[in-house]
Tab-separated table of C-alpha atoms in Angstrom:
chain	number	residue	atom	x	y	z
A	30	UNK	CA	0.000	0.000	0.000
A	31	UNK	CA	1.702	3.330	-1.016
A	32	UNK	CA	0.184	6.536	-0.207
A	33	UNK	CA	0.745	8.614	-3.230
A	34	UNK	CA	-0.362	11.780	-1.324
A	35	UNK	CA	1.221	12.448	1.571
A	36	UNK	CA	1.483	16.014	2.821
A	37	UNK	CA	3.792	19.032	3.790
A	38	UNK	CA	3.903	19.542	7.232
A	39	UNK	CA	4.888	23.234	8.787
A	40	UNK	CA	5.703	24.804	11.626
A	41	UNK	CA	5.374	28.490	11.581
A	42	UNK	CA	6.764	30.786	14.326
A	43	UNK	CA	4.484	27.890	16.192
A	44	UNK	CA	4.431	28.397	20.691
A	45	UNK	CA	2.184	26.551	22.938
A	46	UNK	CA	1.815	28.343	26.032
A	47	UNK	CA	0.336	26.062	29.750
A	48	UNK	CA	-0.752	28.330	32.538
A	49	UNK	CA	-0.063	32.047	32.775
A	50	UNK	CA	3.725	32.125	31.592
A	51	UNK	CA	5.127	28.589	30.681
A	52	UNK	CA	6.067	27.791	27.452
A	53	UNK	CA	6.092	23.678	26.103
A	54	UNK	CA	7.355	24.920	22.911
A	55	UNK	CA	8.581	28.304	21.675
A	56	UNK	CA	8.787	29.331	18.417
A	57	UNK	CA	8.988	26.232	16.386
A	58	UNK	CA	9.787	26.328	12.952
A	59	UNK	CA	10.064	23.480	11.002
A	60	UNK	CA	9.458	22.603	7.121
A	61	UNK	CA	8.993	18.562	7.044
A	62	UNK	CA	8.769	17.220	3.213
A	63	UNK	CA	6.153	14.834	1.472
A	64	UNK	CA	6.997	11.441	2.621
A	65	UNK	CA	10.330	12.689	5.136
A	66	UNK	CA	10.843	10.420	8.245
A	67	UNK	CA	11.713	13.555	11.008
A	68	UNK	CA	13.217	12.098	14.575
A	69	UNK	CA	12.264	14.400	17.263
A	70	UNK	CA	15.150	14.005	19.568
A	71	UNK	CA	15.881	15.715	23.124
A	72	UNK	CA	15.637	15.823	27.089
A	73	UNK	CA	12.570	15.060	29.024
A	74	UNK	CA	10.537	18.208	28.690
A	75	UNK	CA	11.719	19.825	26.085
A	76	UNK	CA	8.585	19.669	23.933
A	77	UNK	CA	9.000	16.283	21.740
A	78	UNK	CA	5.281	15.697	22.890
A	79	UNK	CA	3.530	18.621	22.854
A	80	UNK	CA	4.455	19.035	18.830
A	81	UNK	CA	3.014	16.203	18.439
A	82	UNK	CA	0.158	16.661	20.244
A	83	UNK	CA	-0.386	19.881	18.159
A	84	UNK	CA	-0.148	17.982	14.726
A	85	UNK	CA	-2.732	15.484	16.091
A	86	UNK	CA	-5.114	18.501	16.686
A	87	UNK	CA	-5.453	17.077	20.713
A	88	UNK	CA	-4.280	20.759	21.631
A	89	UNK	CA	-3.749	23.850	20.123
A	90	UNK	CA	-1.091	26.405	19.225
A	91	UNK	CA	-0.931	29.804	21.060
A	92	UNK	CA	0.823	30.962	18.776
A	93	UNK	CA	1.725	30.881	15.389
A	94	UNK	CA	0.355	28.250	12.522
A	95	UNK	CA	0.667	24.743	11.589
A	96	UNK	CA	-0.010	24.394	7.595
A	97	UNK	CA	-0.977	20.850	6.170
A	98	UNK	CA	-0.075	21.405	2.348
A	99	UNK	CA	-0.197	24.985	3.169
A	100	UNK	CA	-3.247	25.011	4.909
A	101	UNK	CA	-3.545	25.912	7.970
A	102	UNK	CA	-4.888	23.497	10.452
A	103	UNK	CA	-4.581	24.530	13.737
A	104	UNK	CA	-8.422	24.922	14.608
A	105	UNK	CA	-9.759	21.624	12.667
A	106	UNK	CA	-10.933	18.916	15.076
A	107	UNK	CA	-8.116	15.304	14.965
A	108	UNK	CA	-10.832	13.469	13.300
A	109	UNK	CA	-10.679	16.247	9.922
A	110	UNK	CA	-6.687	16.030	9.886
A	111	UNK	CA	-5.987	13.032	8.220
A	112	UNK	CA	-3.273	12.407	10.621
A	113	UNK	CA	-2.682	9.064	12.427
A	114	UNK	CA	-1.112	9.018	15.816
A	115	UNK	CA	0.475	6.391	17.943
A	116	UNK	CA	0.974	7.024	21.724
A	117	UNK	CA	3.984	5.010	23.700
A	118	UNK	CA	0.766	2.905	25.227
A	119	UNK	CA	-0.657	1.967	21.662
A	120	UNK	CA	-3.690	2.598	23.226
A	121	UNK	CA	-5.278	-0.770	21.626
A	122	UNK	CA	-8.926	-2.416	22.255
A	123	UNK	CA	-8.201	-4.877	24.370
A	124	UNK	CA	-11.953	-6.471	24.016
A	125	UNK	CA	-11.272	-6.503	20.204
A	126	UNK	CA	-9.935	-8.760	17.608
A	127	UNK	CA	-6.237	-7.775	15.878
A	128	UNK	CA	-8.554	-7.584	12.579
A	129	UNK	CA	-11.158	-5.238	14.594
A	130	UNK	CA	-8.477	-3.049	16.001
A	131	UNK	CA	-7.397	-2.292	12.913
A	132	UNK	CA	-10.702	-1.546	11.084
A	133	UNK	CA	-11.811	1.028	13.714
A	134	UNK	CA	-11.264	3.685	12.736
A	135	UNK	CA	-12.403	2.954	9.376
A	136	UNK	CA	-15.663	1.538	10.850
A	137	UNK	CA	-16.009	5.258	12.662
A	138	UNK	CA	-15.574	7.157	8.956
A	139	UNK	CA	-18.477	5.058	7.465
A	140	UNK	CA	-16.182	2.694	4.906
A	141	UNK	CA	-18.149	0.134	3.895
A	142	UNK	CA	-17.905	-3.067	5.050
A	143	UNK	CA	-16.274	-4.604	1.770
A	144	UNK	CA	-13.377	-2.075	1.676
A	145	UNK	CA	-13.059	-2.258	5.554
A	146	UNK	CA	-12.468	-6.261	4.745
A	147	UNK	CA	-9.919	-5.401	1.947
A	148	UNK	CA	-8.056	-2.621	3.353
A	149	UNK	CA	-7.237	-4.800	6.581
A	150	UNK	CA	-6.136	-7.567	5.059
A	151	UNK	CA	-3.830	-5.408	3.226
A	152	UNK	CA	-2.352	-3.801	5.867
A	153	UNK	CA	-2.190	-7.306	7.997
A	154	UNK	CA	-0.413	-8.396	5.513
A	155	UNK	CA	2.116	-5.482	5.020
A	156	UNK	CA	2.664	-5.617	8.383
A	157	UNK	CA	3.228	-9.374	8.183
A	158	UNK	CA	0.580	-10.212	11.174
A	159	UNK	CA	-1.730	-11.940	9.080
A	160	UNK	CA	-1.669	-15.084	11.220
A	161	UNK	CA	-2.597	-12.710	14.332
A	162	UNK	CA	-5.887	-11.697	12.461
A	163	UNK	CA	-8.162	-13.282	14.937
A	164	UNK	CA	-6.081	-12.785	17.640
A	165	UNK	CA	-7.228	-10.964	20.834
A	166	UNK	CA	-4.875	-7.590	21.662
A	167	UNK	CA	-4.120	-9.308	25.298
A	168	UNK	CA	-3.001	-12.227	23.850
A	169	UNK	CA	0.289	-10.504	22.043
A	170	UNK	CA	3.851	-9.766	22.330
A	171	UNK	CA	5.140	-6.046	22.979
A	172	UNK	CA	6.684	-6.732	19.267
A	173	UNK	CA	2.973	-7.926	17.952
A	174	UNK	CA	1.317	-5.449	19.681
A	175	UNK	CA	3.462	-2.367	18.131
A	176	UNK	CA	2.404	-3.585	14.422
A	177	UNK	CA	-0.999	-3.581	14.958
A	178	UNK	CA	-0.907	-0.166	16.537
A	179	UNK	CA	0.962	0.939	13.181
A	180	UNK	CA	-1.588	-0.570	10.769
A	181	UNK	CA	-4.319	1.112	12.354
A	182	UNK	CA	-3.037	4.662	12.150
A	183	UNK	CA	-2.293	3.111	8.730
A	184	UNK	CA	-5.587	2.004	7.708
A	185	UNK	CA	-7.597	5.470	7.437
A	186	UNK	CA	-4.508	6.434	4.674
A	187	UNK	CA	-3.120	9.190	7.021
A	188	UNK	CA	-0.862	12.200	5.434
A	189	UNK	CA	1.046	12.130	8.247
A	190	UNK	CA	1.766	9.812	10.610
A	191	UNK	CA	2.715	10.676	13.870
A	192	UNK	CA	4.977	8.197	16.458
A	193	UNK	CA	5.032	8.565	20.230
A	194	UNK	CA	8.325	6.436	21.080
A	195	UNK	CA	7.182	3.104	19.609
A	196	UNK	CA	9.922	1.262	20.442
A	197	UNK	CA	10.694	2.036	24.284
A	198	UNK	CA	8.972	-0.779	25.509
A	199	UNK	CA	10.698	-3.289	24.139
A	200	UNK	CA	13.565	-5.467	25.048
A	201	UNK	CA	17.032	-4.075	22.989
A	202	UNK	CA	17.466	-7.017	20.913
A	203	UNK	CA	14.214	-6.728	19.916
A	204	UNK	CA	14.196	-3.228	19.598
A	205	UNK	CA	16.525	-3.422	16.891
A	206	UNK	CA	14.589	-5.577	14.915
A	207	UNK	CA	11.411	-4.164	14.400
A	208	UNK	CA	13.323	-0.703	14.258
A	209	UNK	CA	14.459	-2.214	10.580
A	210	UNK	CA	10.573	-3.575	10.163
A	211	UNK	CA	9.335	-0.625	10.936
A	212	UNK	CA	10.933	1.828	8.664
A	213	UNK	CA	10.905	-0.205	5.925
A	214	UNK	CA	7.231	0.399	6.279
A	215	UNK	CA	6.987	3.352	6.544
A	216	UNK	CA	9.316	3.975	3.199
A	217	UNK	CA	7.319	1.235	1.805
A	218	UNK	CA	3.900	3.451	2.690
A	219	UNK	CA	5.400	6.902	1.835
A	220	UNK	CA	3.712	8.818	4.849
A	221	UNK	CA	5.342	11.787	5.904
A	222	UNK	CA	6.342	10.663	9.671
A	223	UNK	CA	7.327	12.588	12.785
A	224	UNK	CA	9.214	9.919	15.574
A	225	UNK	CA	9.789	10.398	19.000
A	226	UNK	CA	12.852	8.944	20.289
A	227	UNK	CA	14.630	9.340	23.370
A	228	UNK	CA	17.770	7.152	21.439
A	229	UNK	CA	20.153	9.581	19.675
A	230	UNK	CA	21.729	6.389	17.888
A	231	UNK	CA	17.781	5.419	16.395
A	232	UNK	CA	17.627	9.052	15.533
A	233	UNK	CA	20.838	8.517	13.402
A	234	UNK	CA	20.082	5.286	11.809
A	235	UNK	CA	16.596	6.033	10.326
A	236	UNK	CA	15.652	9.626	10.181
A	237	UNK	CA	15.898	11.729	7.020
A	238	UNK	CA	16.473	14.530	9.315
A	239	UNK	CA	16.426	15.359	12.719
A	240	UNK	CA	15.270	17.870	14.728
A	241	UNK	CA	16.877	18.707	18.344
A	242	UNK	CA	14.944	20.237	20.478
A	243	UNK	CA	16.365	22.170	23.995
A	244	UNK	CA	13.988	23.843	26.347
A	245	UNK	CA	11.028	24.104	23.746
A	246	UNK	CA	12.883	25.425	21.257
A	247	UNK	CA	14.910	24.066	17.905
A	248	UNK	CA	18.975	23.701	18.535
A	249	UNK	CA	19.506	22.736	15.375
A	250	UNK	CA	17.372	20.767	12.615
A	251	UNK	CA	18.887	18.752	9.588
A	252	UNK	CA	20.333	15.066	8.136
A	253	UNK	CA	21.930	12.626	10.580
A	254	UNK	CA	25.364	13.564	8.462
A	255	UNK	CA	25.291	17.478	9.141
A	256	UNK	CA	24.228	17.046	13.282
A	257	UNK	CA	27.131	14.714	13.409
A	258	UNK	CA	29.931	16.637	11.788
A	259	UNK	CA	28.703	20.058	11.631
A	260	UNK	CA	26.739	20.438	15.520
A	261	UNK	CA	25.535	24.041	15.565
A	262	UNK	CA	25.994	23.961	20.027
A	263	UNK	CA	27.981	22.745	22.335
A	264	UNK	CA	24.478	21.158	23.491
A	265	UNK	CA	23.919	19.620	20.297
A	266	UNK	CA	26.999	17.839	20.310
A	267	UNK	CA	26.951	16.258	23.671
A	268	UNK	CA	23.380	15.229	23.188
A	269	UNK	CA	23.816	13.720	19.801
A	270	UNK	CA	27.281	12.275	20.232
A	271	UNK	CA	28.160	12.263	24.034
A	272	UNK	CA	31.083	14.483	23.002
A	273	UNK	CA	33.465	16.289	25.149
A	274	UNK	CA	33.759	20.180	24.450
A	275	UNK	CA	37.240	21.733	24.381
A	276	UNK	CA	38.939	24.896	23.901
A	277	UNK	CA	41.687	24.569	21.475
A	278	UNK	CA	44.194	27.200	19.531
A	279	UNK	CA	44.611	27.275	16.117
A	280	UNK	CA	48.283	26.925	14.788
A	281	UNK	CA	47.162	25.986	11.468
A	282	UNK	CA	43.985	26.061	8.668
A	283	UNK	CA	43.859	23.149	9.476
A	284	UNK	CA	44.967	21.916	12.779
A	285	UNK	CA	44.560	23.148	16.006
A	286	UNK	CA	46.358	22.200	19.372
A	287	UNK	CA	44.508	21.049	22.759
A	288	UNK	CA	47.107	20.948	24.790
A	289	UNK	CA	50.913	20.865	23.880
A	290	UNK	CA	51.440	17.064	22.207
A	291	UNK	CA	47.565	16.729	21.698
A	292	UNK	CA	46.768	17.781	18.087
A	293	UNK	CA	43.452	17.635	15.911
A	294	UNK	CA	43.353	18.045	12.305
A	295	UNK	CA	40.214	19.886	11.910
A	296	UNK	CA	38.336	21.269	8.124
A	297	UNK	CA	40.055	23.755	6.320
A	298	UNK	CA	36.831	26.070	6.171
A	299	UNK	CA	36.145	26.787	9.731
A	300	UNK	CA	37.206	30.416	9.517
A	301	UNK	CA	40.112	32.207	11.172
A	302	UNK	CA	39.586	32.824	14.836
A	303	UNK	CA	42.784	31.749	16.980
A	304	UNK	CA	40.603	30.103	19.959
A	305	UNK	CA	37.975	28.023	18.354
A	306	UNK	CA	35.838	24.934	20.440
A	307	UNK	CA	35.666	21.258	19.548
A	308	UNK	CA	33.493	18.359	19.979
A	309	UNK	CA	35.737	15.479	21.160
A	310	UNK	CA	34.376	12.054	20.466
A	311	UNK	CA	35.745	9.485	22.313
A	312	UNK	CA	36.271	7.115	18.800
A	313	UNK	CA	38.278	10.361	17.800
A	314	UNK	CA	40.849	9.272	20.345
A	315	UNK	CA	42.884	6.188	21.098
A	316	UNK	CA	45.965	4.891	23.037
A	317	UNK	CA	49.208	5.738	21.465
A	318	UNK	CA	51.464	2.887	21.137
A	319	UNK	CA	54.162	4.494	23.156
A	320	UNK	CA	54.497	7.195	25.706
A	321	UNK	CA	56.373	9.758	23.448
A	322	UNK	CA	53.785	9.825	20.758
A	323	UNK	CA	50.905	10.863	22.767
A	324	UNK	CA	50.048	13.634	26.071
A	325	UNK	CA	49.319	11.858	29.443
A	326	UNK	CA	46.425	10.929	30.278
A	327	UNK	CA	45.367	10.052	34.274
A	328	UNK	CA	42.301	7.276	33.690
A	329	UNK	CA	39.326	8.498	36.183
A	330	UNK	CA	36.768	5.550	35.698
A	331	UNK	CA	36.349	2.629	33.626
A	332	UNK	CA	33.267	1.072	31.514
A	333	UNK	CA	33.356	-2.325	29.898
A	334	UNK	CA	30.969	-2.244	26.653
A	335	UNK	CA	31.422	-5.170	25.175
A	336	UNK	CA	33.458	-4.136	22.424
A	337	UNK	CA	35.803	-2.163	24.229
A	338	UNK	CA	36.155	-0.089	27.675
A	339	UNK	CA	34.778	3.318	27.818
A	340	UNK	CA	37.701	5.243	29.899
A	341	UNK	CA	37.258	8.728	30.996
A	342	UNK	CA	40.256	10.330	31.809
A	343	UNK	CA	41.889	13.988	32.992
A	344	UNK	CA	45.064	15.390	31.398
A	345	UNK	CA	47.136	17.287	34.093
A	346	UNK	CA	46.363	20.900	33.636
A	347	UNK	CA	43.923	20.323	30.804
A	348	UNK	CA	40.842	18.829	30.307
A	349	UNK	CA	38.687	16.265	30.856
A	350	UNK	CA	38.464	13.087	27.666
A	351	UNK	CA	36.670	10.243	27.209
A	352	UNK	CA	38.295	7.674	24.536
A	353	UNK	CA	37.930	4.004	24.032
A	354	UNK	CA	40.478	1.011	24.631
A	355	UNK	CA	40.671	-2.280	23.860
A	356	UNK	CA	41.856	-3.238	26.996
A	357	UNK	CA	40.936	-2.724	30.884
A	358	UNK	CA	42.584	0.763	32.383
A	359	UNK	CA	42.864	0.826	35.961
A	360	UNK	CA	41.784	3.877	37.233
A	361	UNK	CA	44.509	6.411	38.635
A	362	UNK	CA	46.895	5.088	35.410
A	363	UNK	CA	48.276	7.303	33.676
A	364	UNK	CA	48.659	6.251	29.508
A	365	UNK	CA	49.821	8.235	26.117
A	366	UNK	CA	46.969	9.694	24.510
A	367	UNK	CA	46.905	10.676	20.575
A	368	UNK	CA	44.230	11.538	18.058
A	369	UNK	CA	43.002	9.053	15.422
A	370	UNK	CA	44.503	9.519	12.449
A	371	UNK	CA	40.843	9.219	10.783
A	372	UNK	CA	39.484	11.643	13.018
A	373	UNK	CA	36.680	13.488	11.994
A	374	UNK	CA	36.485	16.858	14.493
A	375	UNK	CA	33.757	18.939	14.995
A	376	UNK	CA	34.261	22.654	15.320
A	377	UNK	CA	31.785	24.068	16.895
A	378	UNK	CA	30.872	27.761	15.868
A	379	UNK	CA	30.631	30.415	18.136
């Protein structure tokens, strides 16, 4: 089933004020394209909700408008948006059939009984839960449960779909599974989709862009590629790729020193300001092979992670690093730290 319709969604100068002076969100713009898959990433309370909420129509703006293929929408009741929402819960009829849950809301619009039939089947089978047809809701896994939720906001042929977390319930390995199910889907269905994630590694694996949001307003929104390498905060950075921020001075286009016998090759094009400020991931460093060819490092605390340990670390009179080793670090050790050579540095503008 492909929607060959789905819609422009927009954010215009868009606020939603609770009580007498606190704001959810805060002038949100946002331009999301036909068919786009846009993570909504972020802190508790910083508003991932409440934009959804507003697309879904369950509250409205305060401010500003919310267009729908340029129209704006902000006053029509949920049931006139063609939007589909899933919460975190699902929010499933437990006293219905897999089949029924599905055809509800198609039963509410008055499709007849014939395309109700067909369109379900459809979607039970794009979903690949037609053996669950008969199924009771109670009866299914956290997995099972997830898909049907899907192909009903499916069924009525929303223009946008709208995902509350979908994937927080369930176990990791899991998780990871039906994360690759589920977008497939939705590229398969061409809905324009806004996800709520809490997981700034599902954010970069499936999102066409991504929008971070801090204290109800956007940080920064674009592709995985640009919040990675080009992170318009400090905030940004550490929320997107755990990074350490550091001062560093510029002794080249190209390269700039962190402390003396700690150097990072950074892009040419970053302009020409002596002090400038880095993101520091800790792949971006790694254990020199002796002690001459790195700057000391004292290890502070140790995490095994399965592929490696996760050391954070303090250079004397400088700052505080976390890198990766491949083996154990005691903690109050002191070891040679260098860049990668492959390092790809973030510069942070100002």
């Amino acid at each position: 089933m492909t929607l060959t319709n789905p819609a422009t969604l927009q954010f215009n100068q868009v606020s939603y004020q609770y009580g007498s002076d606190t704001l959810a969100v805060d002038d949100i713009n946002l331009l999301i394209k036909p068919g786009n898959l846009v993570v909504l990433v972020g802190p508790s309370g910083c508003g991932k909700s409440t934009l959804l909420k507003l697309v879904a129509g369950l509250i409205q703006p305060t401010w500003g408008t919310l267009l729908l293929d340029g129209t704006d929408v902000a006053s029509l009741p949920p049931q006139q948006r063609q939007v589909g929402w899933v919460p975190q819960s699902y929010a499933l009829f437990d006293h219905l059939s897999v089949a029924d849950n599905i055809a509800f809301g198609l039963r509410m619009q008055g499709v007849s009984r014939k395309k109700r039939r067909q369109r379900t089947e459809n979607l039970l089978e794009l979903c690949h839960i037609q053996a669950l047809a008969k199924r009771a809701v109670n009866e299914l896994s956290g997995g099972q449960r997830q898909r049907v939720a899907i192909a009903r906001a499916l069924a009525v042929q929303p223009r946008v779909l709208l995902l509350d977390e979908p994937l927080a319930a369930l176990d990791p390995q899991l998780r990871s599974s039906l994360r690759s199910n589920l977008v497939a889907l939705l590229r398969e269905t061409g809905v324009t989709t806004l996800f709520v994630t809490h997981d700034q590694a599902e954010a970069l694996a499936i999102a066409d862009k991504i929008a971070v949001l801090q204290d109800g307003r956007v940080a920064q929104y674009g592709n995985p590629e640009t919040l990675w390498n080009q992170p318009a905060s400090a905030f940004v950075a550490r929320f997107i790729s755990h990074a350490d921020i550091v001062e560093a001075h510029r002794i080249a286009a190209d390269r700039a020193e962190i402390v003396p016998g700690l150097v990072a090759h950074i892009p040419g094009d970053t302009g020409h300001a002596q002090t400038i400020t880095l993101a520091l991931r800790p792949s971006d460093l790694q254990v020199a092979a002796q002690d001459d060819q790195g700057v000391a490092i004292v290890a502070l605390a140790s995490e095994y992670i399965g592929a490696a340990y996760l050391i954070q670390g303090q250079i004397p009179n400088g700052p505080r690093l976390s890198f990766f080793s491949p083996h154990p670090i005691q903690c109050g050790a002191t070891v040679p730290l260098q860049m990668r050579a492959q390092a790809n540095i973030a510069v942070i503008e100002s």
